[in-house]
Short mmCIF file of N, CA and C in Angstrom, two decimals:
data_model
loop_
_atom_site.label_atom_id
_atom_site.label_comp_id
_atom_site.label_asym_id
_atom_site.label_seq_id
_atom_site.Cartn_x
_atom_site.Cartn_y
_atom_site.Cartn_z
N MET V 19 0.72 -1.07 0.18
CA MET V 19 -0.26 -0.08 0.00
C MET V 19 0.85 1.01 -0.10
N ALA V 20 2.12 1.28 0.98
CA ALA V 20 2.78 2.53 0.91
C ALA V 20 3.38 2.53 -0.53
N GLU V 21 3.55 1.54 -1.28
CA GLU V 21 4.50 1.84 -2.40
C GLU V 21 3.19 2.45 -3.38
N ASN V 22 2.27 1.93 -3.53
CA ASN V 22 1.33 2.87 -4.42
C ASN V 22 0.71 4.40 -4.14
N ASN V 23 1.11 4.51 -2.47
CA ASN V 23 0.68 5.91 -2.07
C ASN V 23 1.99 6.66 -2.58
N THR V 24 3.54 6.05 -2.54
CA THR V 24 4.60 7.05 -3.06
C THR V 24 4.61 7.24 -4.58
N LYS V 25 4.02 6.20 -5.27
CA LYS V 25 3.85 6.32 -6.41
C LYS V 25 2.87 7.75 -6.84
N THR V 26 1.76 7.55 -6.20
CA THR V 26 0.87 8.39 -6.20
C THR V 26 1.32 9.80 -5.90
N GLN V 27 2.20 10.08 -4.76
CA GLN V 27 2.89 11.38 -4.44
C GLN V 27 3.69 11.77 -5.62
N ILE V 28 4.61 10.61 -6.55
CA ILE V 28 5.10 11.28 -7.43
C ILE V 28 4.68 11.53 -8.46
N ILE V 29 3.26 11.21 -8.66
CA ILE V 29 2.69 11.80 -10.04
C ILE V 29 1.98 13.17 -9.48
N ASP V 30 1.76 13.26 -8.45
CA ASP V 30 0.54 14.66 -7.84
C ASP V 30 2.09 15.34 -8.05
N ALA V 31 2.74 15.16 -7.62
CA ALA V 31 4.19 16.54 -8.01
C ALA V 31 4.55 16.69 -9.23
N ALA V 32 4.48 15.73 -9.95
CA ALA V 32 4.70 15.73 -11.28
C ALA V 32 3.68 16.38 -11.94
N ASN V 33 2.39 16.19 -11.46
CA ASN V 33 1.24 16.77 -12.09
C ASN V 33 1.52 18.41 -12.06
N ARG V 34 1.62 18.60 -10.85
CA ARG V 34 1.96 20.26 -10.18
C ARG V 34 2.94 20.59 -10.95
N LEU V 35 4.07 20.07 -10.97
CA LEU V 35 5.40 20.87 -11.84
C LEU V 35 5.29 21.13 -13.42
N PHE V 36 4.77 19.76 -13.96
CA PHE V 36 4.97 19.70 -15.16
C PHE V 36 4.14 20.95 -15.81
N TYR V 37 2.61 20.87 -15.07
CA TYR V 37 1.41 21.75 -15.42
C TYR V 37 2.13 23.17 -15.30
N GLN V 38 2.67 23.49 -14.09
CA GLN V 38 2.85 24.68 -14.31
C GLN V 38 4.28 25.35 -14.76
N GLU V 39 5.30 24.48 -14.98
CA GLU V 39 6.33 25.14 -15.20
C GLU V 39 6.43 24.26 -17.09
N GLY V 40 6.13 23.09 -17.28
CA GLY V 40 6.34 22.40 -18.78
C GLY V 40 7.06 21.40 -18.35
N ILE V 41 7.20 20.43 -19.48
CA ILE V 41 7.92 19.07 -18.94
C ILE V 41 9.42 19.16 -19.12
N ARG V 42 9.94 20.00 -20.14
CA ARG V 42 11.58 20.10 -20.44
C ARG V 42 12.29 21.09 -19.42
N ALA V 43 11.48 21.86 -18.92
CA ALA V 43 11.78 23.06 -17.84
C ALA V 43 11.81 22.13 -16.47
N VAL V 44 11.29 20.82 -16.03
CA VAL V 44 11.24 20.27 -14.66
C VAL V 44 11.93 19.06 -14.58
N SER V 45 12.81 19.08 -14.02
CA SER V 45 13.98 18.05 -13.88
C SER V 45 13.53 17.00 -12.99
N VAL V 46 13.92 15.65 -13.06
CA VAL V 46 13.31 14.75 -12.12
C VAL V 46 13.88 14.88 -11.04
N ASP V 47 14.98 15.70 -10.80
CA ASP V 47 15.26 15.69 -9.33
C ASP V 47 14.35 16.76 -8.87
N ALA V 48 13.77 17.57 -9.29
CA ALA V 48 12.45 18.56 -8.95
C ALA V 48 11.54 17.77 -8.43
N VAL V 49 10.93 16.85 -9.21
CA VAL V 49 9.87 16.16 -9.15
C VAL V 49 10.19 15.19 -7.73
N ALA V 50 11.35 14.91 -7.31
CA ALA V 50 11.51 13.95 -6.56
C ALA V 50 11.45 14.79 -5.41
N GLU V 51 12.22 15.86 -5.44
CA GLU V 51 12.15 16.59 -4.27
C GLU V 51 10.74 17.29 -3.79
N ALA V 52 9.65 17.54 -4.74
CA ALA V 52 8.40 17.91 -4.49
C ALA V 52 7.70 16.76 -4.09
N ALA V 53 8.06 15.64 -4.17
CA ALA V 53 7.47 14.72 -3.87
C ALA V 53 7.71 13.88 -2.47
N GLY V 54 9.00 14.71 -2.13
CA GLY V 54 9.38 14.31 -1.00
C GLY V 54 10.04 12.98 -0.84
N VAL V 55 10.56 12.36 -1.98
CA VAL V 55 11.09 10.77 -2.23
C VAL V 55 12.57 11.37 -2.85
N THR V 56 13.24 10.07 -2.79
CA THR V 56 14.76 10.22 -3.45
C THR V 56 14.69 10.45 -4.98
N LYS V 57 15.59 10.28 -5.35
CA LYS V 57 15.51 10.09 -7.26
C LYS V 57 15.48 8.73 -7.17
N LYS V 58 16.33 7.89 -6.32
CA LYS V 58 16.21 6.47 -6.49
C LYS V 58 14.66 6.11 -6.32
N THR V 59 14.12 6.33 -5.41
CA THR V 59 12.80 5.86 -5.32
C THR V 59 12.02 6.25 -6.42
N LEU V 60 11.99 7.89 -7.12
CA LEU V 60 11.36 8.02 -8.18
C LEU V 60 11.56 6.92 -9.41
N TYR V 61 12.78 6.56 -9.32
CA TYR V 61 13.51 5.84 -10.73
C TYR V 61 12.86 4.18 -10.36
N TYR V 62 12.65 3.69 -9.15
CA TYR V 62 12.21 2.86 -8.81
C TYR V 62 10.62 2.62 -9.35
N HIS V 63 9.83 3.53 -9.13
CA HIS V 63 8.67 3.41 -9.58
C HIS V 63 8.28 3.70 -11.29
N PHE V 64 9.18 4.81 -11.87
CA PHE V 64 9.30 5.15 -13.02
C PHE V 64 10.50 4.71 -13.87
N LYS V 65 10.65 4.31 -14.83
CA LYS V 65 11.85 3.77 -15.35
C LYS V 65 12.86 4.82 -16.30
N SER V 66 11.96 6.10 -16.20
CA SER V 66 12.41 6.90 -17.20
C SER V 66 11.65 8.21 -17.12
N LYS V 67 12.28 9.58 -17.03
CA LYS V 67 11.07 10.86 -17.31
C LYS V 67 10.26 10.69 -18.27
N ASP V 68 10.55 10.17 -19.38
CA ASP V 68 9.60 9.54 -20.58
C ASP V 68 8.39 9.05 -19.68
N GLU V 69 8.55 7.99 -19.15
CA GLU V 69 7.21 7.13 -18.58
C GLU V 69 6.80 7.92 -17.49
N LEU V 70 7.24 9.03 -16.78
CA LEU V 70 6.94 9.75 -15.68
C LEU V 70 5.85 10.76 -16.46
N VAL V 71 6.44 11.25 -17.35
CA VAL V 71 5.52 12.14 -18.15
C VAL V 71 4.62 11.85 -18.77
N THR V 72 4.53 10.69 -19.12
CA THR V 72 3.41 9.57 -19.59
C THR V 72 2.54 9.22 -18.91
N SER V 73 2.89 9.10 -17.60
CA SER V 73 1.98 9.00 -15.87
C SER V 73 1.41 9.93 -16.02
N TYR V 74 2.02 11.23 -16.02
CA TYR V 74 1.47 12.35 -15.86
C TYR V 74 0.21 12.69 -16.60
N LEU V 75 0.06 12.66 -18.04
CA LEU V 75 -0.92 12.94 -18.50
C LEU V 75 -1.67 11.63 -18.59
N GLU V 76 -1.53 10.44 -18.43
CA GLU V 76 -2.33 9.47 -17.99
C GLU V 76 -3.44 9.86 -16.80
N SER V 77 -2.64 10.66 -15.74
CA SER V 77 -3.58 10.86 -14.53
C SER V 77 -4.53 11.94 -14.78
N ARG V 78 -4.30 12.69 -15.87
CA ARG V 78 -4.81 13.95 -16.23
C ARG V 78 -6.30 13.33 -16.98
N ASP V 79 -6.24 12.15 -17.71
CA ASP V 79 -7.26 11.99 -18.57
C ASP V 79 -8.36 11.78 -17.89
N HIS V 80 -8.52 10.92 -17.39
CA HIS V 80 -9.98 10.72 -16.90
C HIS V 80 -10.68 11.87 -16.18
N PRO V 81 -9.92 12.28 -15.25
CA PRO V 81 -10.63 13.55 -14.67
C PRO V 81 -10.93 14.77 -15.55
N ASN V 82 -10.15 15.05 -16.54
CA ASN V 82 -10.64 15.80 -17.36
C ASN V 82 -12.13 15.48 -18.09
N LEU V 83 -11.94 14.51 -18.38
CA LEU V 83 -12.97 14.17 -19.42
C LEU V 83 -14.13 14.06 -18.71
N ALA V 84 -14.02 13.72 -17.09
CA ALA V 84 -15.20 13.40 -16.37
C ALA V 84 -15.68 15.16 -16.20
N LEU V 85 -14.81 16.07 -16.07
CA LEU V 85 -15.15 17.03 -15.87
C LEU V 85 -16.08 17.82 -16.96
N PHE V 86 -15.64 17.92 -18.33
CA PHE V 86 -16.52 18.18 -19.79
C PHE V 86 -17.71 17.03 -19.24
N SER V 87 -17.73 15.83 -18.99
CA SER V 87 -19.31 15.44 -19.05
C SER V 87 -20.01 15.70 -17.81
N LYS V 88 -19.32 16.56 -16.77
CA LYS V 88 -20.01 16.98 -15.71
C LYS V 88 -20.61 18.63 -16.11
N TRP V 89 -19.92 19.25 -16.99
CA TRP V 89 -20.38 20.70 -16.98
C TRP V 89 -21.43 20.33 -18.02
N PHE V 90 -21.37 19.54 -18.90
CA PHE V 90 -22.26 19.44 -20.15
C PHE V 90 -23.72 18.49 -19.32
N ASP V 91 -23.45 17.79 -18.68
CA ASP V 91 -24.80 17.29 -17.83
C ASP V 91 -25.57 18.28 -16.61
N ASP V 92 -24.44 18.99 -16.42
CA ASP V 92 -25.07 19.99 -15.43
C ASP V 92 -25.78 21.23 -15.83
N ALA V 93 -25.51 21.55 -17.09
CA ALA V 93 -25.84 22.44 -17.85
C ALA V 93 -27.40 22.63 -18.05
N ASN V 94 -28.25 23.51 -18.23
CA ASN V 94 -29.57 23.85 -18.63
C ASN V 94 -29.77 23.92 -20.06
N GLY V 95 -30.76 23.35 -20.20
CA GLY V 95 -31.04 23.55 -21.83
C GLY V 95 -30.84 22.12 -22.53
N ASP V 96 -30.76 22.22 -24.03
CA ASP V 96 -30.38 21.16 -25.06
C ASP V 96 -29.14 21.20 -25.03
N VAL V 97 -28.86 20.07 -26.26
CA VAL V 97 -27.38 19.90 -26.52
C VAL V 97 -26.57 21.15 -26.90
N THR V 98 -27.52 22.18 -27.60
CA THR V 98 -26.48 23.16 -28.20
C THR V 98 -26.11 23.84 -27.15
N ASP V 99 -27.13 24.17 -25.98
CA ASP V 99 -26.68 25.03 -24.85
C ASP V 99 -25.84 24.11 -24.04
N LYS V 100 -25.84 23.10 -23.89
CA LYS V 100 -24.48 22.17 -23.12
C LYS V 100 -23.24 22.02 -23.58
N THR V 101 -23.55 21.92 -24.85
CA THR V 101 -22.00 22.11 -25.35
C THR V 101 -21.34 23.81 -25.41
N ALA V 102 -22.17 24.41 -25.32
CA ALA V 102 -21.92 26.06 -25.29
C ALA V 102 -21.36 25.92 -23.78
N GLU V 103 -21.96 25.53 -22.78
CA GLU V 103 -21.54 25.33 -21.48
C GLU V 103 -20.07 25.02 -21.33
N ILE V 104 -19.76 24.06 -21.89
CA ILE V 104 -18.23 23.40 -21.81
C ILE V 104 -17.49 24.68 -22.16
N PHE V 105 -17.71 25.57 -23.18
CA PHE V 105 -16.71 26.43 -23.60
C PHE V 105 -16.79 27.47 -22.72
N LEU V 106 -17.70 28.05 -21.95
CA LEU V 106 -17.98 28.96 -21.00
C LEU V 106 -17.43 28.52 -19.62
N LYS V 107 -17.39 27.12 -19.24
CA LYS V 107 -16.47 26.90 -18.03
C LYS V 107 -15.10 26.65 -18.32
N VAL V 108 -14.85 26.48 -19.56
CA VAL V 108 -13.06 26.46 -19.70
C VAL V 108 -12.91 28.01 -19.98
N ALA V 109 -13.64 28.93 -20.52
CA ALA V 109 -13.07 30.31 -20.01
C ALA V 109 -13.18 30.95 -18.58
N GLN V 110 -14.24 30.52 -18.19
CA GLN V 110 -14.23 30.68 -16.41
C GLN V 110 -12.83 29.88 -15.93
N ASN V 111 -12.43 28.98 -15.99
CA ASN V 111 -11.05 28.22 -15.44
C ASN V 111 -9.90 29.15 -15.97
N ALA V 112 -9.96 29.54 -17.17
CA ALA V 112 -9.07 30.34 -17.83
C ALA V 112 -8.64 31.47 -17.32
N ARG V 113 -9.65 32.12 -16.30
CA ARG V 113 -9.66 33.31 -15.95
C ARG V 113 -8.78 33.07 -14.60
N HIS V 114 -8.46 31.93 -13.78
CA HIS V 114 -7.79 31.37 -12.74
C HIS V 114 -6.57 32.08 -13.00
N PRO V 115 -5.67 32.48 -12.28
CA PRO V 115 -4.20 32.88 -11.96
C PRO V 115 -3.56 32.01 -12.40
N LYS V 116 -3.72 30.44 -11.72
CA LYS V 116 -2.47 29.30 -12.10
C LYS V 116 -3.02 28.43 -13.43
N TRP V 117 -3.71 28.72 -14.05
CA TRP V 117 -4.25 28.40 -15.63
C TRP V 117 -3.20 28.45 -16.54
N LYS V 118 -2.81 27.42 -17.07
CA LYS V 118 -1.65 27.53 -18.04
C LYS V 118 -1.58 26.74 -19.39
N GLY V 119 -3.16 26.70 -19.57
CA GLY V 119 -3.66 26.23 -20.95
C GLY V 119 -4.22 24.74 -20.80
N CYS V 120 -3.94 23.88 -21.74
CA CYS V 120 -4.17 22.79 -21.85
C CYS V 120 -3.07 21.70 -21.81
N GLY V 121 -3.08 21.07 -20.74
CA GLY V 121 -1.60 20.17 -20.21
C GLY V 121 -1.33 19.29 -21.29
N PHE V 122 -2.49 18.87 -22.15
CA PHE V 122 -2.22 17.84 -22.93
C PHE V 122 -1.63 18.47 -24.23
N ILE V 123 -2.08 19.70 -24.61
CA ILE V 123 -1.62 20.58 -25.94
C ILE V 123 -0.07 21.06 -25.61
N ARG V 124 0.03 21.31 -24.31
CA ARG V 124 1.59 21.92 -23.88
C ARG V 124 2.52 20.70 -23.96
N THR V 125 2.22 19.65 -23.56
CA THR V 125 2.99 18.67 -23.80
C THR V 125 3.15 17.98 -24.92
N VAL V 126 2.19 17.97 -25.66
CA VAL V 126 2.47 17.10 -27.01
C VAL V 126 3.22 18.67 -28.05
N ALA V 127 2.99 19.72 -27.67
CA ALA V 127 3.99 20.67 -27.98
C ALA V 127 5.23 20.57 -27.71
N GLU V 128 5.55 20.38 -26.60
CA GLU V 128 7.17 20.13 -26.08
C GLU V 128 7.59 18.95 -26.75
N LEU V 129 7.09 18.14 -27.18
CA LEU V 129 7.17 16.64 -28.01
C LEU V 129 7.08 16.80 -29.09
N ALA V 130 6.69 17.63 -29.87
CA ALA V 130 6.21 17.92 -31.17
C ALA V 130 7.66 17.12 -32.49
N ASN V 131 8.61 17.11 -31.97
CA ASN V 131 9.77 16.16 -32.68
C ASN V 131 10.04 14.72 -32.34
N MET V 132 9.10 14.66 -31.18
CA MET V 132 8.92 13.18 -31.26
C MET V 132 7.45 12.15 -31.38
N PRO V 133 7.01 12.46 -32.72
CA PRO V 133 5.52 11.81 -32.55
C PRO V 133 5.26 10.38 -32.04
N GLY V 134 6.60 9.69 -32.14
CA GLY V 134 5.82 8.57 -31.40
C GLY V 134 5.85 8.25 -29.99
N HIS V 135 6.31 9.31 -29.44
CA HIS V 135 6.56 9.35 -27.73
C HIS V 135 5.25 8.93 -27.31
N PRO V 136 5.11 7.94 -26.18
CA PRO V 136 4.01 7.65 -25.55
C PRO V 136 3.41 8.62 -24.96
N ALA V 137 3.63 10.04 -24.13
CA ALA V 137 3.00 10.62 -23.86
C ALA V 137 2.32 11.66 -25.07
N VAL V 138 2.81 11.68 -26.40
CA VAL V 138 2.61 12.07 -27.45
C VAL V 138 0.58 11.20 -27.73
N LEU V 139 1.23 9.94 -27.82
CA LEU V 139 0.01 9.02 -28.24
C LEU V 139 -0.86 9.46 -26.83
N VAL V 140 -0.77 9.32 -25.50
CA VAL V 140 -1.99 9.30 -24.55
C VAL V 140 -2.22 10.82 -24.66
N GLY V 141 -1.88 11.89 -25.35
CA GLY V 141 -2.39 13.28 -25.52
C GLY V 141 -3.65 13.03 -27.03
N ALA V 142 -3.21 12.27 -27.90
CA ALA V 142 -3.90 12.36 -28.69
C ALA V 142 -5.17 11.19 -28.65
N ASN V 143 -5.05 10.32 -27.84
CA ASN V 143 -5.91 9.39 -27.20
C ASN V 143 -6.71 9.82 -26.43
N HIS V 144 -6.24 10.81 -25.67
CA HIS V 144 -7.57 11.82 -24.65
C HIS V 144 -8.21 12.56 -25.62
N LYS V 145 -7.68 13.21 -26.77
CA LYS V 145 -8.70 14.06 -27.41
C LYS V 145 -9.40 13.59 -28.49
N LYS V 146 -9.20 12.23 -28.59
CA LYS V 146 -9.96 11.09 -29.58
C LYS V 146 -11.09 10.88 -28.85
N LYS V 147 -10.82 10.43 -27.45
CA LYS V 147 -12.05 10.00 -26.56
C LYS V 147 -13.33 11.00 -25.96
N PHE V 148 -12.50 12.49 -25.98
CA PHE V 148 -13.42 13.64 -25.79
C PHE V 148 -14.09 13.78 -27.08
N GLU V 149 -13.76 13.54 -28.37
CA GLU V 149 -14.49 13.56 -29.55
C GLU V 149 -15.52 12.70 -29.71
N ALA V 150 -15.07 11.26 -29.27
CA ALA V 150 -15.93 10.12 -29.59
C ALA V 150 -17.10 10.62 -28.49
N TRP V 151 -16.74 11.00 -27.29
CA TRP V 151 -17.91 11.44 -26.19
C TRP V 151 -18.78 12.09 -27.05
N LEU V 152 -18.28 13.46 -27.58
CA LEU V 152 -19.23 14.44 -27.94
C LEU V 152 -19.86 13.74 -28.96
N SER V 153 -19.51 12.97 -30.16
CA SER V 153 -20.08 12.43 -31.18
C SER V 153 -21.25 11.51 -30.37
N GLU V 154 -21.01 11.00 -29.33
CA GLU V 154 -22.04 10.11 -28.84
C GLU V 154 -23.43 10.96 -28.47
N GLN V 155 -22.90 12.50 -27.80
CA GLN V 155 -24.12 13.31 -27.26
C GLN V 155 -24.65 13.70 -28.50
N TYR V 156 -24.34 13.98 -29.48
CA TYR V 156 -25.07 14.48 -30.46
C TYR V 156 -25.76 13.46 -31.21
N GLN V 157 -25.15 12.24 -31.47
CA GLN V 157 -26.02 10.99 -31.89
C GLN V 157 -27.10 10.92 -31.12
N ASN V 158 -27.01 10.46 -29.62
CA ASN V 158 -28.41 10.63 -28.93
C ASN V 158 -29.22 11.81 -28.98
N ALA V 159 -28.94 12.70 -29.36
CA ALA V 159 -29.96 14.12 -29.77
C ALA V 159 -30.47 14.49 -30.84
N GLY V 160 -30.03 13.34 -31.58
CA GLY V 160 -30.81 12.96 -33.13
C GLY V 160 -30.01 14.15 -34.43
N HIS V 161 -28.72 14.50 -33.66
CA HIS V 161 -27.94 15.20 -34.77
C HIS V 161 -27.65 14.30 -36.16
N CYS V 162 -27.82 15.07 -37.44
CA CYS V 162 -27.14 13.97 -38.30
C CYS V 162 -25.78 14.29 -38.53
N ARG V 163 -25.05 13.75 -38.85
CA ARG V 163 -23.64 13.61 -38.68
C ARG V 163 -22.82 14.17 -37.63
N PRO V 164 -23.31 13.19 -36.60
CA PRO V 164 -22.49 13.42 -35.17
C PRO V 164 -21.19 13.25 -35.22
N GLU V 165 -20.64 12.51 -36.02
CA GLU V 165 -18.87 12.54 -35.96
C GLU V 165 -18.35 13.86 -36.61
N ARG V 166 -19.14 14.39 -37.74
CA ARG V 166 -18.51 15.56 -38.29
C ARG V 166 -18.83 16.71 -37.27
N LEU V 167 -19.93 16.56 -36.64
CA LEU V 167 -20.20 17.87 -35.82
C LEU V 167 -19.02 17.86 -34.67
N ALA V 168 -19.22 16.87 -34.03
CA ALA V 168 -18.15 16.37 -32.67
C ALA V 168 -16.56 16.95 -33.66
N ARG V 169 -16.10 16.63 -34.57
CA ARG V 169 -14.71 16.76 -35.22
C ARG V 169 -14.96 18.26 -35.01
N SER V 170 -15.97 18.99 -35.72
CA SER V 170 -15.71 20.86 -35.68
C SER V 170 -15.75 21.43 -34.32
N ILE V 171 -16.68 20.89 -33.31
CA ILE V 171 -16.55 21.15 -32.16
C ILE V 171 -15.05 21.08 -31.42
N VAL V 172 -14.56 19.88 -31.60
CA VAL V 172 -13.22 19.62 -30.94
C VAL V 172 -12.12 20.82 -31.86
N LEU V 173 -12.03 21.05 -33.06
CA LEU V 173 -11.49 22.09 -33.71
C LEU V 173 -11.67 23.18 -32.81
N LEU V 174 -12.84 23.72 -32.83
CA LEU V 174 -13.34 25.06 -32.24
C LEU V 174 -12.34 25.05 -30.73
N MET V 175 -12.50 23.93 -29.83
CA MET V 175 -12.51 23.81 -28.52
C MET V 175 -10.87 23.92 -28.67
N GLU V 176 -9.87 22.83 -29.50
CA GLU V 176 -8.45 23.53 -29.45
C GLU V 176 -8.21 24.91 -30.19
N GLY V 177 -8.78 25.13 -30.95
CA GLY V 177 -8.47 26.98 -31.38
C GLY V 177 -8.70 27.68 -29.94
N SER V 178 -9.85 27.44 -29.19
CA SER V 178 -9.79 28.19 -28.14
C SER V 178 -8.62 28.29 -27.23
N PHE V 179 -8.14 26.93 -27.04
CA PHE V 179 -7.27 26.58 -26.00
C PHE V 179 -6.04 27.49 -26.70
N SER V 180 -5.70 27.42 -27.87
CA SER V 180 -4.79 27.79 -28.43
C SER V 180 -4.51 29.29 -28.56
N ALA V 181 -5.36 29.87 -28.75
CA ALA V 181 -5.66 31.47 -28.66
C ALA V 181 -5.99 32.31 -27.32
N MET V 182 -6.37 31.26 -26.29
CA MET V 182 -6.32 31.61 -24.95
C MET V 182 -4.66 31.62 -24.08
N LEU V 183 -3.92 30.64 -24.55
CA LEU V 183 -2.67 30.74 -24.38
C LEU V 183 -1.95 31.46 -24.88
N ILE V 184 -1.87 31.91 -25.93
CA ILE V 184 -1.23 32.63 -26.68
C ILE V 184 -1.73 34.53 -26.24
N HIS V 185 -2.75 34.62 -26.06
CA HIS V 185 -3.18 35.94 -25.57
C HIS V 185 -3.82 36.16 -24.29
N ARG V 186 -3.85 35.25 -23.57
CA ARG V 186 -4.13 35.34 -22.05
C ARG V 186 -5.48 36.03 -22.01
N ASP V 187 -6.55 35.82 -23.01
CA ASP V 187 -7.73 36.43 -22.70
C ASP V 187 -8.80 35.32 -22.89
N ALA V 188 -9.52 34.88 -21.94
CA ALA V 188 -10.64 34.26 -21.72
C ALA V 188 -12.25 34.42 -22.62
N THR V 189 -11.73 35.55 -23.25
CA THR V 189 -13.10 35.69 -24.13
C THR V 189 -13.00 34.92 -25.43
N TYR V 190 -11.79 34.63 -25.83
CA TYR V 190 -11.70 33.40 -26.93
C TYR V 190 -13.03 32.43 -26.83
N ALA V 191 -12.48 31.86 -25.68
CA ALA V 191 -13.80 30.75 -25.51
C ALA V 191 -14.95 30.90 -25.29
N GLU V 192 -15.44 31.91 -24.86
CA GLU V 192 -16.79 32.52 -24.74
C GLU V 192 -17.38 32.97 -26.10
N HIS V 193 -16.60 33.30 -26.89
CA HIS V 193 -16.92 33.75 -28.36
C HIS V 193 -16.92 32.24 -29.05
N ALA V 194 -16.21 31.44 -28.91
CA ALA V 194 -16.25 29.87 -29.18
C ALA V 194 -17.52 29.40 -28.55
N ALA V 195 -18.02 29.68 -27.74
CA ALA V 195 -19.06 29.11 -27.25
C ALA V 195 -20.37 29.27 -28.04
N GLU V 196 -20.56 30.83 -28.28
CA GLU V 196 -21.34 31.17 -29.32
C GLU V 196 -21.19 30.35 -30.83
N THR V 197 -20.06 30.26 -31.19
CA THR V 197 -20.05 29.75 -32.56
C THR V 197 -20.42 27.94 -32.38
N ALA V 198 -20.10 27.53 -31.40
CA ALA V 198 -20.49 25.99 -31.06
C ALA V 198 -21.90 26.08 -30.83
N ARG V 199 -22.74 26.94 -30.36
CA ARG V 199 -23.81 26.98 -30.32
C ARG V 199 -24.56 27.08 -31.53
N ASP V 200 -24.24 27.88 -32.45
CA ASP V 200 -24.97 27.89 -33.79
C ASP V 200 -24.18 27.06 -34.61
N LEU V 201 -23.24 26.12 -34.48
CA LEU V 201 -22.96 25.06 -35.21
C LEU V 201 -23.65 23.91 -34.70
N VAL V 202 -24.16 23.57 -33.72
CA VAL V 202 -24.82 22.52 -33.26
C VAL V 202 -26.49 22.76 -33.33
N ALA V 203 -26.90 23.87 -33.72
CA ALA V 203 -28.21 24.15 -33.95
C ALA V 203 -28.25 24.03 -35.69
N ILE V 204 -27.28 24.32 -36.23
CA ILE V 204 -27.21 24.24 -37.85
C ILE V 204 -27.54 22.57 -37.97
N SER V 205 -26.64 21.84 -37.41
CA SER V 205 -26.58 20.50 -37.45
C SER V 205 -27.86 19.66 -37.08
N LYS V 206 -28.51 20.48 -36.20
CA LYS V 206 -29.71 19.73 -35.89
C LYS V 206 -30.89 19.93 -37.32
N LYS V 207 -30.74 20.72 -37.84
CA LYS V 207 -31.53 21.11 -39.02
C LYS V 207 -31.32 20.39 -40.24
N ARG V 208 -30.23 20.09 -40.37
CA ARG V 208 -30.10 19.37 -41.79
C ARG V 208 -30.60 17.86 -41.58
#
């Protein structure tokens, strides 16, 4: 049990540091220190920094998807309003002083020269899960071509994350919420 707690401690420390500073800026020594373990202990649980980075993204996968689902489910209105609400919640989060953008996008960007890196694959899989989940919501709501609509919404979301990170302006996600609302509404009519 203590071994599992130690691994969780290390992942939690990596999560904080990698998200705040970026994966290349944070050393394994810094993660070990923040986790309150020795470097040897860290390497007992993770064979390499690459494995630690991959575990960092894996630890964010389910919580992020669950949060989007919660925002969607808790929103009033139909699927049009619920989709817009995801963007509005992203905008709200982006106003927090500790917001540094999408951890998946930032990590994949840092590893752009290594497309086969396991963390890149985790990031891509995470984004595909979100797209598939959206497609299912649109199919359940009776939209024609739900896969195409989900892909369009994902493109809008990724663009919002990028624009907010570049400009440090959450209104990009608010404007994207209105565009998403229009896209979903138009899709229902076809």
